[in-house]
Coordinates of C-alpha atoms in Angstrom, one line a residue:
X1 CA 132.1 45.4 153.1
X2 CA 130.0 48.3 154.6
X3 CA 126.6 46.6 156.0
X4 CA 123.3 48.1 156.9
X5 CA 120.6 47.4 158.9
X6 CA 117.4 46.8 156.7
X7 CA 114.6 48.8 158.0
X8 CA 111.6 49.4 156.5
X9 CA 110.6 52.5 155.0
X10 CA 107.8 54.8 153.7
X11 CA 108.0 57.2 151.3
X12 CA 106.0 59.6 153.0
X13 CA 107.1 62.5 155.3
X14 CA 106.3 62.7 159.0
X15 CA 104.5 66.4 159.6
X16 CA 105.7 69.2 161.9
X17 CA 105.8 72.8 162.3
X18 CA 107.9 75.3 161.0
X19 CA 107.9 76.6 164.6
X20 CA 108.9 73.8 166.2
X21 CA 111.9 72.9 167.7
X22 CA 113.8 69.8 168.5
X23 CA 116.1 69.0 171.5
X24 CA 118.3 66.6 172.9
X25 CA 121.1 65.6 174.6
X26 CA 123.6 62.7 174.4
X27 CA 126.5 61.7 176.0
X28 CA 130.0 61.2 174.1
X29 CA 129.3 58.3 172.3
X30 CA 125.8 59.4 171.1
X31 CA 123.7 58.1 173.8
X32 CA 120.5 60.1 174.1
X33 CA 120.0 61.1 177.8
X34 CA 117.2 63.4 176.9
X35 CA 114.9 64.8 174.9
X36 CA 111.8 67.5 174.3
X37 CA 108.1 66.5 173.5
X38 CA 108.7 67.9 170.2
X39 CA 111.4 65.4 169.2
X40 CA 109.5 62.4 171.0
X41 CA 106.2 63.0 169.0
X42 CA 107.7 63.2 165.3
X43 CA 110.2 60.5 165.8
X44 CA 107.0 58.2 166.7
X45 CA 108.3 56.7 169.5
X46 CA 108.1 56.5 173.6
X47 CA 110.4 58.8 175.4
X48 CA 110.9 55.2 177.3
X49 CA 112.1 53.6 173.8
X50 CA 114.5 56.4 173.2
X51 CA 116.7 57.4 176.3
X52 CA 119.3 55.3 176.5
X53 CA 119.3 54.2 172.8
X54 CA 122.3 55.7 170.6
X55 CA 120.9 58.7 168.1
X56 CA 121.6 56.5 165.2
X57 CA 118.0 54.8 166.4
X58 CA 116.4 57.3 163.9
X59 CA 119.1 57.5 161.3
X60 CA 117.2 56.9 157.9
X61 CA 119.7 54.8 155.1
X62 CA 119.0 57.5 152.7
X63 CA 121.4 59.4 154.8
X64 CA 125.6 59.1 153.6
X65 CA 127.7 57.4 156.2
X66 CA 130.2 60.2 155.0
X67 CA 127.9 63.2 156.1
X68 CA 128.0 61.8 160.0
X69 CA 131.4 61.2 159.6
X70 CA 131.9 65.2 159.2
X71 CA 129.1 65.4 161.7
X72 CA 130.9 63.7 164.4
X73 CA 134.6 64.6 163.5
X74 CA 134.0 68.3 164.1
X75 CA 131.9 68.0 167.1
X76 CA 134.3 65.3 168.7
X77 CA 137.1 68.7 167.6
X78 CA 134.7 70.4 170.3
X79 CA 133.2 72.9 167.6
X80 CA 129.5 73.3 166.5
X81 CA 128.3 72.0 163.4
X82 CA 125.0 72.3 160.9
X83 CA 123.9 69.6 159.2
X84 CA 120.5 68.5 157.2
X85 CA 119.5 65.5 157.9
X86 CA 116.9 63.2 156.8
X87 CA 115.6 60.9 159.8
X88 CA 113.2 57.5 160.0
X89 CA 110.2 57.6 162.2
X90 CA 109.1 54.3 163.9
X91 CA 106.5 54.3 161.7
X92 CA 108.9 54.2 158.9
X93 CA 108.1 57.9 157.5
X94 CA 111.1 60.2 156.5
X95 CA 111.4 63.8 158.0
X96 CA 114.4 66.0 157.5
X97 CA 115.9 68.8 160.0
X98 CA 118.5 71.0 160.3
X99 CA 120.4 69.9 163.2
X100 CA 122.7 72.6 165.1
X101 CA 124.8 70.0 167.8
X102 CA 127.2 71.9 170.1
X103 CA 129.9 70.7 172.7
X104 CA 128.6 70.3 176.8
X105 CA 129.7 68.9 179.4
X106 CA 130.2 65.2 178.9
X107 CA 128.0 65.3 175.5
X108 CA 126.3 67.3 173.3
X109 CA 123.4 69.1 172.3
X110 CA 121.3 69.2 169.4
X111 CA 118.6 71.5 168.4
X112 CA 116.8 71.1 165.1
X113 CA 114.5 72.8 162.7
X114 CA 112.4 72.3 160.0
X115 CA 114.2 73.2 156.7
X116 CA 112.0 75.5 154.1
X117 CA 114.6 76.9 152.1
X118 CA 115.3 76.1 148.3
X119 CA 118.4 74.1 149.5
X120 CA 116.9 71.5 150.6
X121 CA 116.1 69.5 147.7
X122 CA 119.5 70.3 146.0
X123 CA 121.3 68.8 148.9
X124 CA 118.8 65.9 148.8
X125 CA 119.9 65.3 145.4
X126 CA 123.5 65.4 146.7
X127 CA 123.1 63.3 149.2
X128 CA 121.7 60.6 146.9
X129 CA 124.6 60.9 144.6
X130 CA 127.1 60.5 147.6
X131 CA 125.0 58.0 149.0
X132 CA 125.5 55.9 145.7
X133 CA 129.0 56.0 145.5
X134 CA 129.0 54.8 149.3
X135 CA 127.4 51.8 147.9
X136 CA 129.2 51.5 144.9
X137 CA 132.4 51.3 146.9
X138 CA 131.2 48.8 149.2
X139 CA 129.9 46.7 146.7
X140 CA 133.6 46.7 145.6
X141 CA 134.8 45.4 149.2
X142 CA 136.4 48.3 150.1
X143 CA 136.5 48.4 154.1
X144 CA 133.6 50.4 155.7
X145 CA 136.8 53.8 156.8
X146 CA 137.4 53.9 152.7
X147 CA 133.7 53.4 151.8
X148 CA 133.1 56.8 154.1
X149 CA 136.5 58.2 152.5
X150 CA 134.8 57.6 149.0
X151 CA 131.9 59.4 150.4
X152 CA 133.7 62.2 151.8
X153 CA 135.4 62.9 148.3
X154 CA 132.2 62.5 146.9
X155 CA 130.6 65.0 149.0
X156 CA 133.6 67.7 148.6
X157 CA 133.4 67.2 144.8
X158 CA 129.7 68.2 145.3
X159 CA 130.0 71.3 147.1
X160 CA 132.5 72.4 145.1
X161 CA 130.3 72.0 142.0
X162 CA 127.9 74.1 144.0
X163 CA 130.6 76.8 144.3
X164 CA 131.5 76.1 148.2
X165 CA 134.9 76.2 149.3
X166 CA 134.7 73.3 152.0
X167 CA 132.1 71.9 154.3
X168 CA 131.9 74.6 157.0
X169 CA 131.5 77.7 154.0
X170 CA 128.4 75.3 153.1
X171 CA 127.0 74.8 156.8
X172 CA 127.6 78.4 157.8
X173 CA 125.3 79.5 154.6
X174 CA 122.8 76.6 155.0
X175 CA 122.3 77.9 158.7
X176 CA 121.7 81.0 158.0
X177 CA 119.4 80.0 154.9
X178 CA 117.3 78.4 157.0
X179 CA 116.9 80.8 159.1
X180 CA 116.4 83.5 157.8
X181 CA 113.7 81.8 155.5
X182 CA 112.2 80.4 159.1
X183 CA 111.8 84.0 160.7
X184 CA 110.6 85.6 157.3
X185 CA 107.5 82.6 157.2
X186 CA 106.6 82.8 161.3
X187 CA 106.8 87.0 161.1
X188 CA 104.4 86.3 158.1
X189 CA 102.2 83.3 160.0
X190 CA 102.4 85.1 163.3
X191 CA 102.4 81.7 164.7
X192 CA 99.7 81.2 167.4
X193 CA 101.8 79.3 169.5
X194 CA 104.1 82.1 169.9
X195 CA 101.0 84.2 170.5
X196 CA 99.3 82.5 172.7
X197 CA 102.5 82.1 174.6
X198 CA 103.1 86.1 174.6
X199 CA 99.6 86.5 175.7
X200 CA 100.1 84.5 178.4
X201 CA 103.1 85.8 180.3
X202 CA 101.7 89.3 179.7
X203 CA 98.1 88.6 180.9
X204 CA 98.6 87.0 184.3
X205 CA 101.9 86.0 185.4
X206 CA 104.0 89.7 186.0
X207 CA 104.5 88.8 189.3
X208 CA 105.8 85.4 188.7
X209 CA 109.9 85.6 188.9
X210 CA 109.8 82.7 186.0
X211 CA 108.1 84.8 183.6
X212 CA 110.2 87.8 184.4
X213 CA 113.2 85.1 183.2
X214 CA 110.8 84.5 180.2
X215 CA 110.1 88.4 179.5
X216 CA 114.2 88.8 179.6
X217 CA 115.0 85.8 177.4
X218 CA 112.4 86.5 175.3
X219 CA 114.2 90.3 174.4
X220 CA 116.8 88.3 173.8
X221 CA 115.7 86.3 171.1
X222 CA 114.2 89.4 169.9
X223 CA 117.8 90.9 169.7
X224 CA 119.4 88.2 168.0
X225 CA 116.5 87.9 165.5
X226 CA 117.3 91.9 164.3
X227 CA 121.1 91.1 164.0
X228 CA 120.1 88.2 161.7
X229 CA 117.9 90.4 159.7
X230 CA 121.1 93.1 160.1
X231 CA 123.5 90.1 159.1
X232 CA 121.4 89.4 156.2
X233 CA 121.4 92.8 154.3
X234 CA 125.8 92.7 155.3
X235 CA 126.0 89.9 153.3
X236 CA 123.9 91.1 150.7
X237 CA 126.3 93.9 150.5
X238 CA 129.4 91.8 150.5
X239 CA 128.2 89.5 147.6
X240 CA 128.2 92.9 145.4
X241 CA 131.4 94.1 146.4
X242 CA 132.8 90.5 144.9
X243 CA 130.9 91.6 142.0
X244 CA 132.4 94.4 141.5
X245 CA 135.9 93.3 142.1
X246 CA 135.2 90.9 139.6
X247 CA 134.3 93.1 136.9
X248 CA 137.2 95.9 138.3
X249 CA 139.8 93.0 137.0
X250 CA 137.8 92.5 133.8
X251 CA 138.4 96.6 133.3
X252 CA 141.8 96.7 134.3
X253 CA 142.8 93.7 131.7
X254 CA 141.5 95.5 128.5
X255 CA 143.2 98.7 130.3
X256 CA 146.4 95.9 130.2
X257 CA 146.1 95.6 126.4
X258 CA 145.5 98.7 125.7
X259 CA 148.9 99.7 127.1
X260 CA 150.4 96.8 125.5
X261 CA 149.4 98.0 122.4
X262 CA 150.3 101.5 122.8
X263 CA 153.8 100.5 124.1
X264 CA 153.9 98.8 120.4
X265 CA 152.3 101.9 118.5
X266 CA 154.8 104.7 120.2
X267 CA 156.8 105.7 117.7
X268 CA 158.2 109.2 119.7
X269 CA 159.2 109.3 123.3
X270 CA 156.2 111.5 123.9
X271 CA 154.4 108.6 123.1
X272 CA 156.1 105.9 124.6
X273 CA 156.2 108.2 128.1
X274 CA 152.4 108.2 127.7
X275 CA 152.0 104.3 127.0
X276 CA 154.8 103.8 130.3
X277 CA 152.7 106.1 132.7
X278 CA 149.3 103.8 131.4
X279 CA 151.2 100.4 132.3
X280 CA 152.5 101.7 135.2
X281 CA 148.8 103.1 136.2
X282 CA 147.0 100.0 135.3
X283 CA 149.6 97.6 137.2
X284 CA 148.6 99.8 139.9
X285 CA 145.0 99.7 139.9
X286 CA 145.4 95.8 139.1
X287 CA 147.2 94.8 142.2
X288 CA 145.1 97.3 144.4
X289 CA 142.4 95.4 143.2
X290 CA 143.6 92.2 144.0
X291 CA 144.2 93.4 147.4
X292 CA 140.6 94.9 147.7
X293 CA 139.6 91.4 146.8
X294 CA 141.5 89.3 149.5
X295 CA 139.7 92.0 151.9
X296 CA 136.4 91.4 150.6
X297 CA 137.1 87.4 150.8
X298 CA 138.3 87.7 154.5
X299 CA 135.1 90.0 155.4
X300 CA 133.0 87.6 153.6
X301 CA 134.5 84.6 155.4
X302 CA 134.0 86.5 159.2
X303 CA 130.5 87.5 158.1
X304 CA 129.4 84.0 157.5
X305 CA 131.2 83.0 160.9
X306 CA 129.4 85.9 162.5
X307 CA 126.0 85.0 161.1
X308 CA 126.8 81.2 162.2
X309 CA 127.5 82.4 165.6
X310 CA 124.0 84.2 165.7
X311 CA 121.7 81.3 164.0
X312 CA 123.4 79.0 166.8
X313 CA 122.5 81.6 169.4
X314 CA 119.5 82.6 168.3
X315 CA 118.2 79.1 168.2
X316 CA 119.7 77.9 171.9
X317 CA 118.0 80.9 173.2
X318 CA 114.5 80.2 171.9
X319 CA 114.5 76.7 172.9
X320 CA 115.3 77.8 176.3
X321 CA 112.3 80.3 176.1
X322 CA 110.4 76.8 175.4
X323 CA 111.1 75.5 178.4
X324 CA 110.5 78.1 180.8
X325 CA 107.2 78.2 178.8
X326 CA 107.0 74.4 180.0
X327 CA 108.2 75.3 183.6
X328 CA 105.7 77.8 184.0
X329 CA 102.3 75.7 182.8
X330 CA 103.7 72.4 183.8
X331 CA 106.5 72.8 186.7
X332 CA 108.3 70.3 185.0
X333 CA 111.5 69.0 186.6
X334 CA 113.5 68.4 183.4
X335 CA 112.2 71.1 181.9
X336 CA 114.3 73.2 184.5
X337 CA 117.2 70.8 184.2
X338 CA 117.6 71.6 180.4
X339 CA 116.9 74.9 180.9
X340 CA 119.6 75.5 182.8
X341 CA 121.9 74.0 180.3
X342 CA 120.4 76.0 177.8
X343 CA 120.7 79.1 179.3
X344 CA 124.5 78.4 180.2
X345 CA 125.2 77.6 176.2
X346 CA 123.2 80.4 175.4
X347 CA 125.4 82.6 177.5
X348 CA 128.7 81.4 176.4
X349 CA 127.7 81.5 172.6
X350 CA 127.0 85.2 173.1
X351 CA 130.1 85.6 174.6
X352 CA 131.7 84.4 171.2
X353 CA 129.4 86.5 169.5
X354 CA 129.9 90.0 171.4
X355 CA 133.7 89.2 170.4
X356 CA 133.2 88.3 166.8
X357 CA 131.0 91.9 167.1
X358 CA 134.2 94.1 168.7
X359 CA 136.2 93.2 165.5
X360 CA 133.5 93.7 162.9
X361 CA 134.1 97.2 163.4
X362 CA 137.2 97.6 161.7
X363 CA 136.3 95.3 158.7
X364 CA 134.8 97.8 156.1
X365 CA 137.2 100.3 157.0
X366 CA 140.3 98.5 155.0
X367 CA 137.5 98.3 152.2
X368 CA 137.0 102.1 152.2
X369 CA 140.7 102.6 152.2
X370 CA 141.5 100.2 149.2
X371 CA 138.5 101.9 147.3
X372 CA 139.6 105.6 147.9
X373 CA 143.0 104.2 146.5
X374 CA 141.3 103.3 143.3
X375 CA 139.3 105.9 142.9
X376 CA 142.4 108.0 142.8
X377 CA 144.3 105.2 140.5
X378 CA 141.6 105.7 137.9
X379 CA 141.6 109.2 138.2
X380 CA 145.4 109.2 137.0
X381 CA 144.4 106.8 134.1
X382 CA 141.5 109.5 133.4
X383 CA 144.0 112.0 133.4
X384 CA 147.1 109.4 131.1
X385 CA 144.3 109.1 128.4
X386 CA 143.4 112.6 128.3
X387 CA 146.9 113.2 127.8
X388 CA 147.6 110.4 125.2
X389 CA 144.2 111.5 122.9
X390 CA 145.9 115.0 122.6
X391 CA 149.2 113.8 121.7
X392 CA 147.0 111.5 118.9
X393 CA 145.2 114.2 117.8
X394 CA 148.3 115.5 116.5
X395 CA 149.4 112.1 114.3
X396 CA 148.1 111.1 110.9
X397 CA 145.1 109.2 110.6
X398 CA 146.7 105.9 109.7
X399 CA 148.7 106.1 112.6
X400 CA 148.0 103.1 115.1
X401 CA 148.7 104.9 118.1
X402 CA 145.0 107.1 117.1
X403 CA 142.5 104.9 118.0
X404 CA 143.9 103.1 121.0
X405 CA 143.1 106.0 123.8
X406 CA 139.3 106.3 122.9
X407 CA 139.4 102.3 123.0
X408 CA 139.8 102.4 127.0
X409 CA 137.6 105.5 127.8
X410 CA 134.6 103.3 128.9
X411 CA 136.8 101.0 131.0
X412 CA 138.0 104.1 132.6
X413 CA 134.5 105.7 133.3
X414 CA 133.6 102.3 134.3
X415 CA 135.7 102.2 136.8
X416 CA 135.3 105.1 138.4
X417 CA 131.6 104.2 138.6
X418 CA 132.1 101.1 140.0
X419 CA 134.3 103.1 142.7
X420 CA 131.6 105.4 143.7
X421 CA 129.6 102.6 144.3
X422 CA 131.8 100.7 146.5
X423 CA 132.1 103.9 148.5
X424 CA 128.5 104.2 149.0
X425 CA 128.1 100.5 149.5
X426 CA 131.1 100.8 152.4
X427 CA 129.9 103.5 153.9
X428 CA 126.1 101.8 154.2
X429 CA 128.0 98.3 155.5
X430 CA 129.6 100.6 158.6
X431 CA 126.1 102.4 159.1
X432 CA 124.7 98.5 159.5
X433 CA 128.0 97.3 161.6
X434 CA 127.1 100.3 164.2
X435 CA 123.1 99.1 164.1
X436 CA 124.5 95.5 165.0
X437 CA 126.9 97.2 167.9
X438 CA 123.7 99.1 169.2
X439 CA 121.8 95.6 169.0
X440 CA 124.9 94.3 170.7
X441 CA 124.7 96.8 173.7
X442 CA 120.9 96.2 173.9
X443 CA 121.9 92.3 174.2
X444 CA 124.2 92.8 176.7
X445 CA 121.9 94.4 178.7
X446 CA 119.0 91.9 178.2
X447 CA 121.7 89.1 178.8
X448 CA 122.6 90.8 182.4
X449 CA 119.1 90.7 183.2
X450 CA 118.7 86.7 182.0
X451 CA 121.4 86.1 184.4
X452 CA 120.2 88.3 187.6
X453 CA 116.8 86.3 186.7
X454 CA 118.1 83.4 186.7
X455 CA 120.1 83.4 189.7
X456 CA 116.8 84.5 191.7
X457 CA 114.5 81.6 190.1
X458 CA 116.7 78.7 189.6
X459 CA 119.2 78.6 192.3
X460 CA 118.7 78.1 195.7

């Protein structure tokens, strides 16, 4: 039977900033070894009481045993995972993040955020429904491994039901969720902290090699925060071209029946050429759809990657412009001990990215190809039911083949519609892929400059 610790808890939520970020660092087994002020001050206790301690110190029992078992699996697979998370303060107050943990050296790291989008409280929910099958299968006496494999169904069963493929299709959106909602409300706040700390490197501190590392990190997260933004409006895009896919197949079908039927209705071989060429047309058009749709699914899937990538960059690199802030007003030791590590993460993480960027080029390309394909496929059906409404013209009235061609000539213009939008949408997604390449040079460069910075103010 699956035992918990009974702690005791208040339903009330521990405050802290948007702009705030956590840190911390454990080793394999989920040991903390360190932590920000950030982290120490909402969790409510000493940094004393926490170093050493595993992370499960703060785990609240709302949270599913099931959700840390994904947690840990992936990162123990040495790949990054997001995750919300609902922790207890000492004090016995609740407050959830949005924890990004990532593979180091001997351990991990975890950076966290406050969550603010409208997810939140819909995986809140899910987590309580999980959560109480946890408990209904250890009430049963099922070991603690199939309690968390009662959870884990549970928890697939739930993101399905909220349309996501798998776990990682879920935490790549979250991520980016959060986000994007988190820049949009600190563009909108202007947060003073980030002003004041702005001010402060530009006012007095040129000459200070640390704040020249700050000034080149700091275009950094710039960068990173404009592919986002750039990422953002890409998947915009993508979601309509599933649309439109969608509805393509719902044309092509009644273009299906209506060359079913006309098959059935030929009573000359003028006619029954006319109804073959349709089928033949449609089939067509119907499997170039299909393919158009597998395209749009693989794009989709790279874009969320791509956008994961980013949100895990973005959010390594402006922690690390916390602690140079620290380093500069307070010369703190461990400030430039995690800063380091930081900046080493950071720089491998854009390493994947600047890959994942190299392919994006040629993903809207196969789109255009497929759509300039069935353009021209309904084109020829324009052209088949032009054909077949002159040959009916010419039948008696009663006739069944009459009535069939004028049936499909909305399906037909509504395709060719769809089409022209598809072609404008492509051709705006590879004007935004060449912005994020132009982003990814101006990245490069900034990155170059991080590192000649670096090597000047922390080595040696």
């Amino acid at each position: 039977m699956m035992r918990r610790k009974i702690q005791t808890c208040i339903d009330r939520e521990r405050d802290f900033g948007v702009e705030e970020l956590f840190f911390s660092t454990t080793d394999r087994r989920g040991v903390i070894l360190s932590g920000n002020d950030v982290f120490v001050r909402v969790s409510g206790y000493e940094e004393s009481e926490l170093i050493g301690q595993p992370h499960s110190k703060i785990r609240h029992p709302d949270m599913p045993a099931s959700v840390f078992r994904v947690f840990w699996d992936t990162i123990q697979a040495d790949q990054p995972i997001a995750a919300y998370v609902k922790n207890r303060a000492k004090t016995g107050e609740y407050y959830w993040v949005m924890a990004v943990a990532t593979p180091i050296d001997n351990g991990y790291l975890s950076v966290r955020v406050k969550p603010t989008s409208e997810l939140l409280p819909i995986v809140s929910d899910v987590y309580a429904r999980v959560l109480a099958d946890e408990h209904a299968a250890s009430e049963e006496g099922l070991s603690i491994d199939a309690t968390i494999e009662v959870g884990l169904a549970s928890l697939t069963k739930e993101l399905h039901a909220l349309g996501f493929a798998d776990y990682p299709t879920f935490m790549h959106q979250a991520l980016a969720s959060e986000m994007t909602r988190r820049q949009n409300t600190l563009k909108q706040r202007k947060s003073n902290s980030h002003h004041w700390a702005s001010h402060a490197f530009a006012s007095g501190h040129h000459s200070s090699p640390i704040s020249q590392l700050a000034n080149a990190n700091r275009e950094c997260d710039r960068n990173l925060a404009d592919m986002l933004a750039e990422l953002s409006s890409l998947n915009e895009s993508n979601g309509s071209f599933l649309q439109s896919c969608h509805t393509m197949r719902q044309l092509s079908a009644s273009i299906s029946t209506v060359a079913l039927n006309a098959r059935v209705a030929a009573t000359t071989r003028t006619l029954e050429a006319i109804a073959g060429e349709l089928a033949a047309a449609e089939k067509d058009t119907r499997e170039q759809i299909v393919e158009l749709l597998d395209q749009v699914n693989n794009v989709r899937s790279s874009l969320t990657t791509l956008s994961f990538d980013i949100c895990v960059a973005a959010l390594q690199s402006e922690i690390a412009t916390h602690f140079l802030n620290q380093i500069q007003f307070t010369e703190s030791s461990s400030a430039t001990k995690h800063l380091e590590l930081l900046l080493r993460q950071s720089d491998e993480k854009l390493q994947t990215l600047f890959g994942g960027l190299e392919r994006a080029e040629n993903w809207f390309q196969e789109i255009a190809k497929s759509t300039s394909h069935l353009q021209r496929n309904a084109k020829i059906l324009r052209f088949i039911r032009m054909a077949g409404v002159t040959e009916a013209a010419l039948l008696p009235p009663e006739h069944a083949f009459g009535g069939l061609f004028d049936r499909v000539k909305s399906s037909i213009t509504s395709l060719l519609e769809i089409c022209e939008t598809l072609r404008s949408d492509t051709q705006q997604c590879e004007s935004e892929i060449r912005n994020l390449n132009v982003l990814k040079t101006t990245l490069s460069s900034n990155l170059q400059r991080v590192r000649i910075e670096k090597s000047m103010t922390l080595v040696g």
